[in-house]
PDB file of N, CA and C in Angstrom:
ATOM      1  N   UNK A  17     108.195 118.687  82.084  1.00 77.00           N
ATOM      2  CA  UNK A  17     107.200 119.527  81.404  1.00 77.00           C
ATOM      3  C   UNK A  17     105.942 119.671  82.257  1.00 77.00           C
ATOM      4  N   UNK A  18     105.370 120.749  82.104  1.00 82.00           N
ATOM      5  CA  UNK A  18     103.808 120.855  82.761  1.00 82.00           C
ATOM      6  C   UNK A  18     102.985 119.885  82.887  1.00 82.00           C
ATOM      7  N   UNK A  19     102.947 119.357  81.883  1.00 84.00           N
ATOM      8  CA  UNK A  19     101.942 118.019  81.146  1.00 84.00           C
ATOM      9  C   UNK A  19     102.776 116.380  82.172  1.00 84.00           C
ATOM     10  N   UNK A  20     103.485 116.676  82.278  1.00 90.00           N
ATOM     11  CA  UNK A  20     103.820 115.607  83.272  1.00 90.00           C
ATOM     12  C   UNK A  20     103.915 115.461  84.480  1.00 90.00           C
ATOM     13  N   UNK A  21     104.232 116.562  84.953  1.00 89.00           N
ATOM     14  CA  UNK A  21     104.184 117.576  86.404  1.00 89.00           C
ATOM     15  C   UNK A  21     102.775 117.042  86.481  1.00 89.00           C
ATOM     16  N   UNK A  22     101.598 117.377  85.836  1.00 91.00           N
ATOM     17  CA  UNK A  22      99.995 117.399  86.251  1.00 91.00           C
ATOM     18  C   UNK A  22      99.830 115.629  86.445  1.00 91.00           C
ATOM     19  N   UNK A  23     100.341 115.277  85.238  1.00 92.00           N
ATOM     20  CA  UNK A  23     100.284 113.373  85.365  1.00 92.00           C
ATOM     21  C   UNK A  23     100.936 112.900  86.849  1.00 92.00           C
ATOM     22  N   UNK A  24     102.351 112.997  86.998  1.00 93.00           N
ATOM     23  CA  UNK A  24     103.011 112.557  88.548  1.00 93.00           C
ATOM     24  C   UNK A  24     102.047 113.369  89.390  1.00 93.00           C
ATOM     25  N   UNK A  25     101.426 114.630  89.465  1.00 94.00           N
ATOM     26  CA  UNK A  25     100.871 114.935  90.402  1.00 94.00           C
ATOM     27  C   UNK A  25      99.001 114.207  90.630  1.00 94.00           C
ATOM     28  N   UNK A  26      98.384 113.924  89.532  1.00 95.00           N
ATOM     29  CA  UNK A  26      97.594 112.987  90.225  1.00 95.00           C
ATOM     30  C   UNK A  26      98.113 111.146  90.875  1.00 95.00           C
ATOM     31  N   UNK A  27      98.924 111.039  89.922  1.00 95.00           N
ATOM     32  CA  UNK A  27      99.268 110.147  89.683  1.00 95.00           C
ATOM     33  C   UNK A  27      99.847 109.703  91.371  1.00 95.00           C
ATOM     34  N   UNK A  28     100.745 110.884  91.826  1.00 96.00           N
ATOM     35  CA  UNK A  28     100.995 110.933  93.551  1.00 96.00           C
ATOM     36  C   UNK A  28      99.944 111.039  94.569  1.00 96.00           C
ATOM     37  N   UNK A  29      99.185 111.796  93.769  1.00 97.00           N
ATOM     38  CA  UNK A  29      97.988 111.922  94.944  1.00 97.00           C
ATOM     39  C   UNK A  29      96.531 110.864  95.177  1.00 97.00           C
ATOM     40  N   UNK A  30      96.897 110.228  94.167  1.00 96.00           N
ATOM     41  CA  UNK A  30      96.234 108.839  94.260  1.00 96.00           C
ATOM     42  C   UNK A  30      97.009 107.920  95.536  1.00 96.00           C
ATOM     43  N   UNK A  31      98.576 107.774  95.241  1.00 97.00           N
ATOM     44  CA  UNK A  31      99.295 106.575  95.655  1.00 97.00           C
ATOM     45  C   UNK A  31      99.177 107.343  97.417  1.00 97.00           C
ATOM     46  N   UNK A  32      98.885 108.584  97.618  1.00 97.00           N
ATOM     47  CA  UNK A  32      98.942 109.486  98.534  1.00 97.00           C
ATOM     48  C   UNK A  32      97.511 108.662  99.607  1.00 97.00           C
ATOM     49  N   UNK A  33      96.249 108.857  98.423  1.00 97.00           N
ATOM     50  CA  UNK A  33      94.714 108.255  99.171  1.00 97.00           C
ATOM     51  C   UNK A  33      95.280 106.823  99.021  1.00 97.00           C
ATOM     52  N   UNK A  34      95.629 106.232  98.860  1.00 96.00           N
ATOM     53  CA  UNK A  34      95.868 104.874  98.845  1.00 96.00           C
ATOM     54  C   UNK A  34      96.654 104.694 100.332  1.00 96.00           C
ATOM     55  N   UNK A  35      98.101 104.805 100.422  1.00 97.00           N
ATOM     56  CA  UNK A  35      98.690 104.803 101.448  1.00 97.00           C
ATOM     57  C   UNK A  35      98.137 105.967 102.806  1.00 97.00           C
ATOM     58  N   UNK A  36      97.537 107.095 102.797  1.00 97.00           N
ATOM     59  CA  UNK A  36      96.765 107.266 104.117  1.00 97.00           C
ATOM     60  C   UNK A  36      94.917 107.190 103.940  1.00 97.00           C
ATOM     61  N   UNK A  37      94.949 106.153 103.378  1.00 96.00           N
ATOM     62  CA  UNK A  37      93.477 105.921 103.891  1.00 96.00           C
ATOM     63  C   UNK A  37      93.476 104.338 104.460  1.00 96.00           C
ATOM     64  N   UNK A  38      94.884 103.973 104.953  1.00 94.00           N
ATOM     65  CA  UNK A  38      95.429 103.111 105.714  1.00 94.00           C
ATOM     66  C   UNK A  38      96.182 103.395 107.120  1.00 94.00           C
ATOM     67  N   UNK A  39      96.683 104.474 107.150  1.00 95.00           N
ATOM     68  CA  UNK A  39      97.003 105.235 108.392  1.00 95.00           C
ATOM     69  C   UNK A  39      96.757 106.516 108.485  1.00 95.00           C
ATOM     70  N   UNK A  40      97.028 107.233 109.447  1.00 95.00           N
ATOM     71  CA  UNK A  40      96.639 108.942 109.224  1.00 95.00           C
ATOM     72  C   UNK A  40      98.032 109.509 109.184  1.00 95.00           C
ATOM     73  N   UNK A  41      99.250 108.895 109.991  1.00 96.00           N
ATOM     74  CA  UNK A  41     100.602 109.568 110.258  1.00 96.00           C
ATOM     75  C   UNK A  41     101.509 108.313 109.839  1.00 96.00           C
ATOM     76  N   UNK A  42     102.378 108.703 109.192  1.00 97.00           N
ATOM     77  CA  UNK A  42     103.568 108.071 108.804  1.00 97.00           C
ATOM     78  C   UNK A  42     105.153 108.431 108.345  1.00 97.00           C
ATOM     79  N   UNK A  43     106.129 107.925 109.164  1.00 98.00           N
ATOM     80  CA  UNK A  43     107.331 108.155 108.974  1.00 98.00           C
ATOM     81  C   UNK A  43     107.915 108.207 107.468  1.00 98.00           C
ATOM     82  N   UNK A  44     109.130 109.112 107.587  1.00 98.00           N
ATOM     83  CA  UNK A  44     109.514 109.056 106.236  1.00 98.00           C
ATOM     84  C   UNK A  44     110.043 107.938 105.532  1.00 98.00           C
ATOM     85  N   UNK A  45     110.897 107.016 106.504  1.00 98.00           N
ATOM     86  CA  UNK A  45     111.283 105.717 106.099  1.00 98.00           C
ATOM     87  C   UNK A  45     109.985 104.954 105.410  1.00 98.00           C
ATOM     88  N   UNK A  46     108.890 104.921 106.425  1.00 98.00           N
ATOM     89  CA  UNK A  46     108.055 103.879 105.885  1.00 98.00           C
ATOM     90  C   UNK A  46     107.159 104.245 104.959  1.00 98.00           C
ATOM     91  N   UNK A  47     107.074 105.756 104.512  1.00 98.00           N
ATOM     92  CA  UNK A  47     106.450 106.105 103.356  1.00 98.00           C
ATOM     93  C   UNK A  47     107.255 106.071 101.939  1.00 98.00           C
ATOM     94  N   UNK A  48     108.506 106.194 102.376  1.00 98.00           N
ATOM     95  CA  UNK A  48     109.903 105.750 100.772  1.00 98.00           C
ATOM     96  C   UNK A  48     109.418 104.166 100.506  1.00 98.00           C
ATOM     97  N   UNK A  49     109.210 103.522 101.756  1.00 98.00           N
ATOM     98  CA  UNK A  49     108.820 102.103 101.231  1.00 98.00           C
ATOM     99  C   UNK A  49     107.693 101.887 100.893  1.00 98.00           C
ATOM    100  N   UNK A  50     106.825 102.790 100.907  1.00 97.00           N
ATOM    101  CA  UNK A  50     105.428 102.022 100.760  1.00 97.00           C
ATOM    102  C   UNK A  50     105.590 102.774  99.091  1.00 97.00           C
ATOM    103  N   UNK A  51     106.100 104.062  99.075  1.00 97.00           N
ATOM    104  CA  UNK A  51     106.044 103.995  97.673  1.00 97.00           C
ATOM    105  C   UNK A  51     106.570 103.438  96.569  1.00 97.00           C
ATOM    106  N   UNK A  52     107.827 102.740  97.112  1.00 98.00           N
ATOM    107  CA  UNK A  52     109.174 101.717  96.314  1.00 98.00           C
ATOM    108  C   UNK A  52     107.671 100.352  95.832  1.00 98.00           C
ATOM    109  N   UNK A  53     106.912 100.348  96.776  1.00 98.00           N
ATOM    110  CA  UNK A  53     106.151  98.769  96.872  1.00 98.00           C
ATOM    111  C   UNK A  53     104.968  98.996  95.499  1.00 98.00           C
ATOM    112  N   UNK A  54     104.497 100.322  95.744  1.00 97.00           N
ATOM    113  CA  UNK A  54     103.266 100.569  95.193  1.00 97.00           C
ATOM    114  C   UNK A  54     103.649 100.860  93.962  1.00 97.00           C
ATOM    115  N   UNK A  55     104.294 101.991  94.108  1.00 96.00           N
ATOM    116  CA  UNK A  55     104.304 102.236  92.257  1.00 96.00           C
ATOM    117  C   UNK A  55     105.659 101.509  91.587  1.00 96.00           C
ATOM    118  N   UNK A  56     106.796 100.672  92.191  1.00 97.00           N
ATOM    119  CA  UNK A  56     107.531  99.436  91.794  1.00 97.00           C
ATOM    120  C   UNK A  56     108.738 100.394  91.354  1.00 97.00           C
ATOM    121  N   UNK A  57     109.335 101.132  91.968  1.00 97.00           N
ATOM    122  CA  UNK A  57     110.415 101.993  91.632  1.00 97.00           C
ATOM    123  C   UNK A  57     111.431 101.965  93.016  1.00 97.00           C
ATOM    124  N   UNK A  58     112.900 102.482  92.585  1.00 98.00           N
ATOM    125  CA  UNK A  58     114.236 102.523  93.404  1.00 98.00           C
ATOM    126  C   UNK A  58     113.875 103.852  94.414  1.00 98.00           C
ATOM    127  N   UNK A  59     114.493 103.246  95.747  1.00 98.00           N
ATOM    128  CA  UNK A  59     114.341 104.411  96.706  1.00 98.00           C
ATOM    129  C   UNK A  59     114.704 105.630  96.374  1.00 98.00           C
ATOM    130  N   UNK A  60     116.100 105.922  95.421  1.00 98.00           N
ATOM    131  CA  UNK A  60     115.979 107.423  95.430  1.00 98.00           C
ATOM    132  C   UNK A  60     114.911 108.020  94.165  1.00 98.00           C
ATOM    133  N   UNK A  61     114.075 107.318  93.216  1.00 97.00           N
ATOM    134  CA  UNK A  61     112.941 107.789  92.985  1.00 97.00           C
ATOM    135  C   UNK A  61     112.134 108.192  93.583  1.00 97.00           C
ATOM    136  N   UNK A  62     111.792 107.384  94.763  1.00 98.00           N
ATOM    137  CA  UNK A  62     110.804 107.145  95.943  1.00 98.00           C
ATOM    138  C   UNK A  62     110.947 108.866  96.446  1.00 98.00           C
ATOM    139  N   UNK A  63     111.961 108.744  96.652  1.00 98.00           N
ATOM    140  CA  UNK A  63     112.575 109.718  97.388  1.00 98.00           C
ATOM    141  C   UNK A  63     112.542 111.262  96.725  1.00 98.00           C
ATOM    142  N   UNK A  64     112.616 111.019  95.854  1.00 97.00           N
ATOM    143  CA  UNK A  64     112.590 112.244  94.759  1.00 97.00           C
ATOM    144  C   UNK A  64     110.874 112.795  94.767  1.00 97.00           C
ATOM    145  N   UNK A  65     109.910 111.629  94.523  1.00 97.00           N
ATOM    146  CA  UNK A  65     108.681 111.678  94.606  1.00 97.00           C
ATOM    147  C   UNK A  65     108.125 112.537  96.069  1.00 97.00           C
ATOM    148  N   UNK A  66     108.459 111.707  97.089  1.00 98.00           N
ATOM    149  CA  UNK A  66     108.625 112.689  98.344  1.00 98.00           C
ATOM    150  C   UNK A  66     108.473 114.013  98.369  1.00 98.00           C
ATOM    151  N   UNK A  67     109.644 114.285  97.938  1.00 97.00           N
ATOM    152  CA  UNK A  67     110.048 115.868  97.580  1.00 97.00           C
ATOM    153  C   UNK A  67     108.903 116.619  96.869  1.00 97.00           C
ATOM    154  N   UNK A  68     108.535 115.848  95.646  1.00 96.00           N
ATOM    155  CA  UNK A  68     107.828 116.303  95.191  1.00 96.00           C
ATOM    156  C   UNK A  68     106.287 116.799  95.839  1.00 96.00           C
ATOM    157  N   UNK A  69     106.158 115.362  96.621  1.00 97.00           N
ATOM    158  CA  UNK A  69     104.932 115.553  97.221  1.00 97.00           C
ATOM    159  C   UNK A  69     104.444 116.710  97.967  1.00 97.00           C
ATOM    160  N   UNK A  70     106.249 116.612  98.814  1.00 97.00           N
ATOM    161  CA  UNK A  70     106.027 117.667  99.921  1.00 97.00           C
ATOM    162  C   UNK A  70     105.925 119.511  99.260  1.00 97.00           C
ATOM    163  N   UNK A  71     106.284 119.836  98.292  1.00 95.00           N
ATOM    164  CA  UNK A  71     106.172 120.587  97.677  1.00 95.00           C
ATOM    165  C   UNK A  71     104.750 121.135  97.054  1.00 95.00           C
ATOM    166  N   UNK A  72     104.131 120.101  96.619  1.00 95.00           N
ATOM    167  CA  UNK A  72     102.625 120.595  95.610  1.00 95.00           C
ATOM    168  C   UNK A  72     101.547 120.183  97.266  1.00 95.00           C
ATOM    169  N   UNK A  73     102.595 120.261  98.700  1.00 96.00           N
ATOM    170  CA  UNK A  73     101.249 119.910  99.780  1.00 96.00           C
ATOM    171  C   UNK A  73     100.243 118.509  99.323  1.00 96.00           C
ATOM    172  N   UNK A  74     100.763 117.547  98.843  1.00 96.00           N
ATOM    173  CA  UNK A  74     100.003 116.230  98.698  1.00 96.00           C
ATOM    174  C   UNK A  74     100.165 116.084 100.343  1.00 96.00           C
ATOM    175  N   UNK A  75     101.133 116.044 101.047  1.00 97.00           N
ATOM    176  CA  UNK A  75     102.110 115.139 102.001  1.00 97.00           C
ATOM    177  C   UNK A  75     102.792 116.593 103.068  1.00 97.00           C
ATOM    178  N   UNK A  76     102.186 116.657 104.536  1.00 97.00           N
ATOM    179  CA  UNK A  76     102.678 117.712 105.418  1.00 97.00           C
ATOM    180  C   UNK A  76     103.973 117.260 106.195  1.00 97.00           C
ATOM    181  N   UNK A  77     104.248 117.498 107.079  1.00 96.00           N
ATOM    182  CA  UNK A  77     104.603 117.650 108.430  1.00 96.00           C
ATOM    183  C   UNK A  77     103.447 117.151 109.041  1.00 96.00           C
ATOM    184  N   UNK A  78     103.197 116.258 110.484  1.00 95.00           N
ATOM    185  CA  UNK A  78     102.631 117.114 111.175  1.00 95.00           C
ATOM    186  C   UNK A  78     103.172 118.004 112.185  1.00 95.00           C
ATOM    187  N   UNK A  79     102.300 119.264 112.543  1.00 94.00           N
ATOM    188  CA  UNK A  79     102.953 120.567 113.214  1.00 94.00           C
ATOM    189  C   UNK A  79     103.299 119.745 114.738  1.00 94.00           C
ATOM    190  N   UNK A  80     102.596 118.678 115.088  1.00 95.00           N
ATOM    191  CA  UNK A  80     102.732 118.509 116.610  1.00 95.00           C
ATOM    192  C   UNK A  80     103.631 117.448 116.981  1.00 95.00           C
ATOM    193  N   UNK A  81     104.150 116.975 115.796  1.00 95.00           N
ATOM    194  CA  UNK A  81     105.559 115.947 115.665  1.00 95.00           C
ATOM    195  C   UNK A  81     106.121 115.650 114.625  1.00 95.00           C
ATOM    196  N   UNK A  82     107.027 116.233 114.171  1.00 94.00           N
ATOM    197  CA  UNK A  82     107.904 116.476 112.961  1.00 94.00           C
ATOM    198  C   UNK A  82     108.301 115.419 112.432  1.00 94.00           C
ATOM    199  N   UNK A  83     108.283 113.967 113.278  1.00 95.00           N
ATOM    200  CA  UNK A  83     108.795 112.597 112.363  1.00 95.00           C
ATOM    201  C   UNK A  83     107.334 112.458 111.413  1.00 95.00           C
ATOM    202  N   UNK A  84     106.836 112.630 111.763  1.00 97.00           N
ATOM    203  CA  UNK A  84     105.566 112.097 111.102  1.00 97.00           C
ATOM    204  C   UNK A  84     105.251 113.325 109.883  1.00 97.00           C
ATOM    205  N   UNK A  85     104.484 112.630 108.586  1.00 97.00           N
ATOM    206  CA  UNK A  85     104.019 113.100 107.859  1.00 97.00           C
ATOM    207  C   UNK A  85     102.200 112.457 107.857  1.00 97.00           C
ATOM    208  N   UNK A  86     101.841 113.883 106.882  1.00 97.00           N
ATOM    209  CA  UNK A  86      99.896 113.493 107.201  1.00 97.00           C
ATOM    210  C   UNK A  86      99.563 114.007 105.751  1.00 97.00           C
ATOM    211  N   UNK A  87      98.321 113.886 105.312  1.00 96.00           N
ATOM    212  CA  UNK A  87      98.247 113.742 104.246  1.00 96.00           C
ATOM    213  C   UNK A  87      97.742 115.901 104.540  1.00 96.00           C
ATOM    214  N   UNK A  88      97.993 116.053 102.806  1.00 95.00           N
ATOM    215  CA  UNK A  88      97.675 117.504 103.095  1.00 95.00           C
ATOM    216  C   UNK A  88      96.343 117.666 102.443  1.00 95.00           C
ATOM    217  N   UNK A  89      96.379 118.849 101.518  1.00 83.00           N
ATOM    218  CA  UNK A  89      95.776 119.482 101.271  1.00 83.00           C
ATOM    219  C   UNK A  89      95.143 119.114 100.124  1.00 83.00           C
ATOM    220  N   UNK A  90      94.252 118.082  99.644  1.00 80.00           N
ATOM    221  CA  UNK A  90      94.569 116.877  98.323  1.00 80.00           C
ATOM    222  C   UNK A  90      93.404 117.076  98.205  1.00 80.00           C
TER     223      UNK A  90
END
């Protein structure tokens, strides 16, 4: 629902300033884990969350090396 969509989406973009206001670039492996750690959920949640992230731009690419993700537009 909308109303939950808006909840997971601060709710991500918190766990988002949390985990890069500790690094600036991070792999996808080690961002499934940092979110399995933080918010206490199974990798393919983790993983699902991801998706999500990468979608509403919480969470980029970066353009100048594709393993890495950077925080977006938050």
């Amino acid at each position: 629902s909308a109303a939950s969509d808006v909840y997971k989406r601060q709710e991500l973009v918190s766990v988002a300033r949390d985990i890069f206001g500790r690094q600036t670039h991070i792999t996808y492996i080690d961002l499934c884990e940092q979110i399995q750690q933080i918010l206490d959920v199974k990798e393919r949640t983790a993983k699902s969350y991801i998706r999500f992230m990468r979608e509403k731009d919480i969470i980029i690419k970066d353009p100048s090396n594709q393993s890495y993700f950077m925080i977006g537009s938050i």
